[in-house]
Amino acid sequence: SAVISQKPSRDICQRGTSLTIQCQVDSQVTMMFWYRQQPGQSLTLIATANQGSEATYESGFVIDKFPISRPNLTFSTLTVSNMSPEDSSIYLCSVSIGGGGYEQYFGPGTRLTVT
Amino acid sequence: AQKVTQAQTEISVVEKEDVTLDCVYETRDTTYYLFWYKQPPSGELVFLIRRNSFDEQNEISGRYSWNFQKSTSSFNFTITASQVVDSAVYFCALSEAGEAAGNKLTFGGGTRVLVKP
């Protein structure tokens, strides 16, 4: 398994500002993912972040709005830019571990409220 | 494209009752992985089980059991003798294998389980 931490755990932000969320893993992992969970909804993948390459974004998510960094194999950041109330969600990072069938573990999430 | 459907949005039971959560999936791949996660009120996502498409054996872990039926594309989850601590949202998820799929998870809509004392 993996131990994943996220900072901040929660934040309240004003519209038009940006917030950077950090994700730290206790072991080196190749694949990291960022998900969004809007209130009362399921999880939706924002992007896949692999070290040494540009993040791959899912349909409906763009780099200008959600820039991602992956400077090494244990760390990643997601920035939510120019926030609006619709960005109020839980943002979760996850890592994929193992071969021949991957187990995915999630961080505790960052609860973001945009006012 | 892959899809996961959890038709039950909310289930309410009394403690000690059994509860079964349905999960139906769609995929064109022959190799894929199915997952169940628990999300308690604290919000953290807790990994419960991963199953690959070639292993149709049912699995039991304590009060939890899973029934994988490839013929009906279902991967159902049963909690036996439910307890108040089982109250949570449960998500079923699917990941296709292969480099192109990138191990991305597609989640179902979730089923909220409320266990009353």
mmCIF file of N, CA and C in Angstrom, chain A residues 15-108:
data_model
loop_
_atom_site.group_PDB
_atom_site.id
_atom_site.type_symbol
_atom_site.label_atom_id
_atom_site.label_comp_id
_atom_site.label_asym_id
_atom_site.label_seq_id
_atom_site.Cartn_x
_atom_site.Cartn_y
_atom_site.Cartn_z
ATOM 1 N N ARG A 15 -13.499 33.852 -5.100
ATOM 2 C CA ARG A 15 -13.522 33.650 -6.556
ATOM 3 C C ARG A 15 -12.458 34.514 -7.219
ATOM 4 N N GLY A 16 -11.918 33.980 -8.301
ATOM 5 C CA GLY A 16 -10.892 34.684 -9.037
ATOM 6 C C GLY A 16 -9.473 34.396 -8.578
ATOM 7 N N THR A 17 -9.345 33.760 -7.430
ATOM 8 C CA THR A 17 -8.010 33.426 -6.931
ATOM 9 C C THR A 17 -7.637 32.017 -7.351
ATOM 10 N N SER A 18 -6.419 31.609 -7.002
ATOM 11 C CA SER A 18 -5.930 30.268 -7.335
ATOM 12 C C SER A 18 -5.464 29.565 -6.075
ATOM 13 N N LEU A 19 -5.556 28.258 -6.084
ATOM 14 C CA LEU A 19 -5.108 27.449 -4.956
ATOM 15 C C LEU A 19 -4.265 26.299 -5.486
ATOM 16 N N THR A 20 -3.130 26.067 -4.842
ATOM 17 C CA THR A 20 -2.293 24.920 -5.209
ATOM 18 C C THR A 20 -2.381 23.859 -4.129
ATOM 19 N N ILE A 21 -2.715 22.654 -4.552
ATOM 20 C CA ILE A 21 -2.862 21.511 -3.662
ATOM 21 C C ILE A 21 -1.646 20.610 -3.837
ATOM 22 N N GLN A 22 -1.086 20.190 -2.721
ATOM 23 C CA GLN A 22 0.094 19.337 -2.768
ATOM 24 C C GLN A 22 -0.277 17.896 -2.427
ATOM 25 N N CYS A 23 0.405 16.968 -3.061
ATOM 26 C CA CYS A 23 0.217 15.547 -2.805
ATOM 27 C C CYS A 23 1.588 14.903 -2.622
ATOM 28 N N GLN A 24 1.766 14.269 -1.473
ATOM 29 C CA GLN A 24 3.047 13.628 -1.141
ATOM 30 C C GLN A 24 2.812 12.143 -0.870
ATOM 31 N N VAL A 25 3.656 11.305 -1.458
ATOM 32 C CA VAL A 25 3.537 9.854 -1.270
ATOM 33 C C VAL A 25 4.773 9.351 -0.546
ATOM 34 N N ASP A 26 4.609 8.293 0.236
ATOM 35 C CA ASP A 26 5.730 7.814 1.044
ATOM 36 C C ASP A 26 6.641 6.848 0.288
ATOM 37 N N SER A 27 6.369 6.622 -0.990
ATOM 38 C CA SER A 27 7.235 5.776 -1.799
ATOM 39 C C SER A 27 7.214 6.287 -3.238
ATOM 40 N N GLN A 28 8.172 5.858 -4.017
ATOM 41 C CA GLN A 28 8.241 6.316 -5.404
ATOM 42 C C GLN A 28 7.194 5.597 -6.241
ATOM 43 N N VAL A 29 6.443 6.354 -6.973
ATOM 44 C CA VAL A 29 5.398 5.787 -7.822
ATOM 45 C C VAL A 29 5.477 6.417 -9.201
ATOM 46 N N THR A 30 5.154 5.635 -10.196
ATOM 47 C CA THR A 30 5.205 6.153 -11.553
ATOM 48 C C THR A 30 3.974 6.987 -11.865
ATOM 49 N N MET A 31 2.813 6.453 -11.529
ATOM 50 C CA MET A 31 1.580 7.092 -11.954
ATOM 51 C C MET A 31 0.865 7.749 -10.781
ATOM 52 N N MET A 32 0.523 8.990 -10.979
ATOM 53 C CA MET A 32 -0.295 9.714 -10.016
ATOM 54 C C MET A 32 -1.483 10.308 -10.758
ATOM 55 N N PHE A 33 -2.575 10.410 -10.060
ATOM 56 C CA PHE A 33 -3.803 10.891 -10.676
ATOM 57 C C PHE A 33 -4.433 11.962 -9.792
ATOM 58 N N TRP A 34 -5.142 12.858 -10.445
ATOM 59 C CA TRP A 34 -5.934 13.860 -9.715
ATOM 60 C C TRP A 34 -7.397 13.689 -10.095
ATOM 61 N N TYR A 35 -8.242 13.605 -9.034
ATOM 62 C CA TYR A 35 -9.683 13.444 -9.228
ATOM 63 C C TYR A 35 -10.418 14.613 -8.581
ATOM 64 N N ARG A 36 -11.592 14.869 -9.078
ATOM 65 C CA ARG A 36 -12.473 15.855 -8.473
ATOM 66 C C ARG A 36 -13.774 15.165 -8.057
ATOM 67 N N GLN A 37 -14.272 15.542 -6.896
ATOM 68 C CA GLN A 37 -15.553 15.020 -6.428
ATOM 69 C C GLN A 37 -16.412 16.207 -6.048
ATOM 70 N N GLN A 38 -17.334 16.540 -6.909
ATOM 71 C CA GLN A 38 -18.248 17.633 -6.620
ATOM 72 C C GLN A 38 -19.246 17.188 -5.563
ATOM 73 N N PRO A 39 -19.844 18.141 -4.849
ATOM 74 C CA PRO A 39 -20.716 17.802 -3.712
ATOM 75 C C PRO A 39 -21.779 16.777 -4.061
ATOM 76 N N GLY A 40 -21.809 15.695 -3.311
ATOM 77 C CA GLY A 40 -22.811 14.652 -3.504
ATOM 78 C C GLY A 40 -22.636 13.826 -4.760
ATOM 79 N N GLN A 41 -21.508 13.983 -5.418
ATOM 80 C CA GLN A 41 -21.290 13.288 -6.699
ATOM 81 C C GLN A 41 -20.193 12.230 -6.584
ATOM 82 N N SER A 42 -19.990 11.556 -7.679
ATOM 83 C CA SER A 42 -18.931 10.563 -7.758
ATOM 84 C C SER A 42 -17.605 11.245 -8.108
ATOM 85 N N LEU A 43 -16.589 10.451 -8.281
ATOM 86 C CA LEU A 43 -15.269 10.979 -8.609
ATOM 87 C C LEU A 43 -15.082 11.021 -10.115
ATOM 88 N N THR A 44 -14.445 12.093 -10.566
ATOM 89 C CA THR A 44 -14.137 12.256 -11.978
ATOM 90 C C THR A 44 -12.651 12.529 -12.122
ATOM 91 N N LEU A 45 -12.019 11.816 -13.023
ATOM 92 C CA LEU A 45 -10.589 11.995 -13.234
ATOM 93 C C LEU A 45 -10.328 13.314 -13.943
ATOM 94 N N ILE A 46 -9.411 14.108 -13.373
ATOM 95 C CA ILE A 46 -9.001 15.357 -14.011
ATOM 96 C C ILE A 46 -7.846 15.087 -14.967
ATOM 97 N N ALA A 47 -6.794 14.443 -14.441
ATOM 98 C CA ALA A 47 -5.600 14.233 -15.252
ATOM 99 C C ALA A 47 -4.720 13.165 -14.633
ATOM 100 N N THR A 48 -3.854 12.638 -15.473
ATOM 101 C CA THR A 48 -2.818 11.690 -15.057
ATOM 102 C C THR A 48 -1.495 12.432 -15.084
ATOM 103 N N ALA A 49 -0.742 12.302 -13.994
ATOM 104 C CA ALA A 49 0.531 13.020 -13.891
ATOM 105 C C ALA A 49 1.668 12.021 -13.782
ATOM 106 N N ASN A 50 2.459 11.911 -14.821
ATOM 107 C CA ASN A 50 3.626 11.031 -14.801
ATOM 108 C C ASN A 50 4.876 11.879 -14.731
ATOM 109 N N GLN A 51 5.835 11.415 -13.961
ATOM 110 C CA GLN A 51 7.067 12.172 -13.774
ATOM 111 C C GLN A 51 7.832 12.257 -15.071
ATOM 112 N N GLY A 52 8.278 13.452 -15.388
ATOM 113 C CA GLY A 52 9.096 13.636 -16.571
ATOM 114 C C GLY A 52 8.329 13.893 -17.843
ATOM 115 N N SER A 53 7.020 13.999 -17.745
ATOM 116 C CA SER A 53 6.234 14.290 -18.951
ATOM 117 C C SER A 53 5.075 15.196 -18.589
ATOM 118 N N GLU A 54 4.462 15.761 -19.606
ATOM 119 C CA GLU A 54 3.298 16.622 -19.377
ATOM 120 C C GLU A 54 2.133 15.783 -18.863
ATOM 121 N N ALA A 55 1.326 16.404 -18.056
ATOM 122 C CA ALA A 55 0.133 15.703 -17.573
ATOM 123 C C ALA A 55 -0.831 15.466 -18.728
ATOM 124 N N THR A 56 -1.580 14.401 -18.625
ATOM 125 C CA THR A 56 -2.594 14.070 -19.632
ATOM 126 C C THR A 56 -3.965 14.373 -19.060
ATOM 127 N N TYR A 57 -4.686 15.267 -19.694
ATOM 128 C CA TYR A 57 -5.961 15.739 -19.171
ATOM 129 C C TYR A 57 -7.135 14.999 -19.800
ATOM 130 N N GLU A 58 -8.151 14.791 -19.000
ATOM 131 C CA GLU A 58 -9.375 14.164 -19.481
ATOM 132 C C GLU A 58 -10.255 15.208 -20.161
ATOM 133 N N SER A 59 -11.190 14.695 -20.916
ATOM 134 C CA SER A 59 -12.112 15.585 -21.620
ATOM 135 C C SER A 59 -12.829 16.482 -20.621
ATOM 136 N N GLY A 60 -12.863 17.764 -20.919
ATOM 137 C CA GLY A 60 -13.536 18.712 -20.042
ATOM 138 C C GLY A 60 -12.613 19.416 -19.068
ATOM 139 N N PHE A 61 -11.368 19.003 -19.029
ATOM 140 C CA PHE A 61 -10.380 19.629 -18.140
ATOM 141 C C PHE A 61 -9.208 20.122 -18.979
ATOM 142 N N VAL A 62 -8.747 21.345 -18.684
ATOM 143 C CA VAL A 62 -7.673 21.930 -19.470
ATOM 144 C C VAL A 62 -6.541 22.406 -18.581
ATOM 145 N N ILE A 63 -5.371 22.451 -19.166
ATOM 146 C CA ILE A 63 -4.171 22.783 -18.412
ATOM 147 C C ILE A 63 -4.208 24.197 -17.858
ATOM 148 N N ASP A 64 -4.806 25.123 -18.573
ATOM 149 C CA ASP A 64 -4.843 26.503 -18.090
ATOM 150 C C ASP A 64 -5.635 26.617 -16.796
ATOM 151 N N LYS A 65 -6.629 25.798 -16.649
ATOM 152 C CA LYS A 65 -7.491 25.842 -15.472
ATOM 153 C C LYS A 65 -6.912 24.982 -14.336
ATOM 154 N N PHE A 66 -6.306 23.862 -14.695
ATOM 155 C CA PHE A 66 -5.789 22.911 -13.699
ATOM 156 C C PHE A 66 -4.335 22.544 -13.993
ATOM 157 N N PRO A 67 -3.423 23.481 -13.908
ATOM 158 C CA PRO A 67 -2.023 23.114 -14.160
ATOM 159 C C PRO A 67 -1.502 22.146 -13.110
ATOM 160 N N ILE A 68 -0.702 21.205 -13.560
ATOM 161 C CA ILE A 68 -0.188 20.145 -12.699
ATOM 162 C C ILE A 68 1.320 20.097 -12.818
ATOM 163 N N SER A 69 1.980 19.901 -11.696
ATOM 164 C CA SER A 69 3.415 19.656 -11.725
ATOM 165 C C SER A 69 3.707 18.285 -11.142
ATOM 166 N N ARG A 70 4.786 17.670 -11.622
ATOM 167 C CA ARG A 70 5.218 16.360 -11.105
ATOM 168 C C ARG A 70 6.739 16.352 -11.121
ATOM 169 N N PRO A 71 7.339 17.037 -10.163
ATOM 170 C CA PRO A 71 8.793 17.209 -10.205
ATOM 171 C C PRO A 71 9.592 15.946 -9.881
ATOM 172 N N ASN A 72 8.992 15.004 -9.151
ATOM 173 C CA ASN A 72 9.702 13.767 -8.822
ATOM 174 C C ASN A 72 8.698 12.643 -8.609
ATOM 175 N N LEU A 73 9.199 11.492 -8.199
ATOM 176 C CA LEU A 73 8.336 10.303 -8.130
ATOM 177 C C LEU A 73 7.516 10.214 -6.846
ATOM 178 N N THR A 74 7.637 11.199 -5.967
ATOM 179 C CA THR A 74 6.872 11.147 -4.721
ATOM 180 C C THR A 74 5.976 12.359 -4.511
ATOM 181 N N PHE A 75 5.933 13.273 -5.456
ATOM 182 C CA PHE A 75 5.262 14.540 -5.211
ATOM 183 C C PHE A 75 4.584 15.071 -6.461
ATOM 184 N N SER A 76 3.422 15.715 -6.253
ATOM 185 C CA SER A 76 2.720 16.371 -7.345
ATOM 186 C C SER A 76 1.900 17.527 -6.787
ATOM 187 N N THR A 77 1.640 18.505 -7.620
ATOM 188 C CA THR A 77 0.742 19.585 -7.238
ATOM 189 C C THR A 77 -0.309 19.780 -8.310
ATOM 190 N N LEU A 78 -1.483 20.185 -7.853
ATOM 191 C CA LEU A 78 -2.586 20.567 -8.730
ATOM 192 C C LEU A 78 -2.980 21.984 -8.353
ATOM 193 N N THR A 79 -3.053 22.860 -9.325
ATOM 194 C CA THR A 79 -3.505 24.223 -9.074
ATOM 195 C C THR A 79 -4.895 24.389 -9.675
ATOM 196 N N VAL A 80 -5.785 24.953 -8.898
ATOM 197 C CA VAL A 80 -7.111 25.303 -9.402
ATOM 198 C C VAL A 80 -7.067 26.811 -9.636
ATOM 199 N N SER A 81 -7.138 27.214 -10.886
ATOM 200 C CA SER A 81 -6.902 28.609 -11.250
ATOM 201 C C SER A 81 -8.190 29.381 -11.453
ATOM 202 N N ASN A 82 -8.101 30.677 -11.177
ATOM 203 C CA ASN A 82 -9.227 31.573 -11.432
ATOM 204 C C ASN A 82 -10.539 30.928 -10.966
ATOM 205 N N MET A 83 -10.596 30.652 -9.701
ATOM 206 C CA MET A 83 -11.691 29.840 -9.153
ATOM 207 C C MET A 83 -13.050 30.526 -9.194
ATOM 208 N N SER A 84 -14.064 29.697 -9.363
ATOM 209 C CA SER A 84 -15.454 30.134 -9.282
ATOM 210 C C SER A 84 -16.170 29.182 -8.322
ATOM 211 N N PRO A 85 -17.359 29.536 -7.847
ATOM 212 C CA PRO A 85 -18.076 28.647 -6.921
ATOM 213 C C PRO A 85 -18.262 27.232 -7.467
ATOM 214 N N GLU A 86 -18.308 27.074 -8.785
ATOM 215 C CA GLU A 86 -18.462 25.744 -9.373
ATOM 216 C C GLU A 86 -17.255 24.853 -9.126
ATOM 217 N N ASP A 87 -16.143 25.432 -8.733
ATOM 218 C CA ASP A 87 -14.952 24.645 -8.438
ATOM 219 C C ASP A 87 -14.972 24.087 -7.014
ATOM 220 N N SER A 88 -15.977 24.432 -6.258
ATOM 221 C CA SER A 88 -16.098 23.888 -4.894
ATOM 222 C C SER A 88 -16.272 22.381 -4.981
ATOM 223 N N SER A 89 -15.306 21.651 -4.452
ATOM 224 C CA SER A 89 -15.271 20.200 -4.583
ATOM 225 C C SER A 89 -14.253 19.646 -3.599
ATOM 226 N N ILE A 90 -14.206 18.327 -3.560
ATOM 227 C CA ILE A 90 -13.078 17.661 -2.927
ATOM 228 C C ILE A 90 -12.124 17.253 -4.042
ATOM 229 N N TYR A 91 -10.862 17.568 -3.880
ATOM 230 C CA TYR A 91 -9.855 17.187 -4.856
ATOM 231 C C TYR A 91 -8.980 16.105 -4.220
ATOM 232 N N LEU A 92 -8.862 14.990 -4.926
ATOM 233 C CA LEU A 92 -8.116 13.855 -4.385
ATOM 234 C C LEU A 92 -6.999 13.451 -5.336
ATOM 235 N N CYS A 93 -5.855 13.161 -4.763
ATOM 236 C CA CYS A 93 -4.813 12.566 -5.579
ATOM 237 C C CYS A 93 -4.773 11.071 -5.284
ATOM 238 N N SER A 94 -4.338 10.316 -6.248
ATOM 239 C CA SER A 94 -4.215 8.874 -6.040
ATOM 240 C C SER A 94 -2.956 8.387 -6.731
ATOM 241 N N VAL A 95 -2.499 7.223 -6.303
ATOM 242 C CA VAL A 95 -1.321 6.621 -6.902
ATOM 243 C C VAL A 95 -1.647 5.200 -7.286
ATOM 244 N N SER A 96 -0.946 4.733 -8.298
ATOM 245 C CA SER A 96 -1.141 3.385 -8.800
ATOM 246 C C SER A 96 0.104 2.571 -8.448
ATOM 247 N N ILE A 97 -0.114 1.436 -7.799
ATOM 248 C CA ILE A 97 1.020 0.641 -7.311
ATOM 249 C C ILE A 97 0.863 -0.808 -7.737
ATOM 250 N N GLY A 98 1.961 -1.391 -8.118
ATOM 251 C CA GLY A 98 1.926 -2.809 -8.427
ATOM 252 C C GLY A 98 2.001 -3.050 -9.895
ATOM 253 N N GLY A 99 2.235 -4.270 -10.250
ATOM 254 C CA GLY A 99 2.284 -4.622 -11.658
ATOM 255 C C GLY A 99 1.303 -5.731 -11.941
ATOM 256 N N GLY A 100 0.964 -5.870 -13.194
ATOM 257 C CA GLY A 100 0.021 -6.916 -13.574
ATOM 258 C C GLY A 100 -1.327 -6.732 -12.947
ATOM 259 N N GLY A 101 -1.746 -5.504 -12.851
ATOM 260 C CA GLY A 101 -3.014 -5.203 -12.174
ATOM 261 C C GLY A 101 -2.682 -4.264 -11.064
ATOM 262 N N TYR A 102 -3.192 -3.078 -11.144
ATOM 263 C CA TYR A 102 -2.710 -2.024 -10.273
ATOM 264 C C TYR A 102 -3.689 -1.742 -9.162
ATOM 265 N N GLU A 103 -3.173 -1.568 -7.973
ATOM 266 C CA GLU A 103 -4.011 -1.117 -6.876
ATOM 267 C C GLU A 103 -3.870 0.398 -6.805
ATOM 268 N N GLN A 104 -4.961 1.057 -6.559
ATOM 269 C CA GLN A 104 -4.933 2.510 -6.480
ATOM 270 C C GLN A 104 -5.341 2.958 -5.099
ATOM 271 N N TYR A 105 -4.509 3.825 -4.558
ATOM 272 C CA TYR A 105 -4.755 4.358 -3.234
ATOM 273 C C TYR A 105 -4.941 5.863 -3.330
ATOM 274 N N PHE A 106 -5.799 6.359 -2.429
ATOM 275 C CA PHE A 106 -6.169 7.762 -2.483
ATOM 276 C C PHE A 106 -5.676 8.520 -1.265
ATOM 277 N N GLY A 107 -5.367 9.780 -1.498
ATOM 278 C CA GLY A 107 -5.079 10.680 -0.403
ATOM 279 C C GLY A 107 -6.355 11.067 0.316
ATOM 280 N N PRO A 108 -6.238 11.786 1.419
ATOM 281 C CA PRO A 108 -7.413 12.144 2.225
ATOM 282 C C PRO A 108 -8.290 13.209 1.587
#
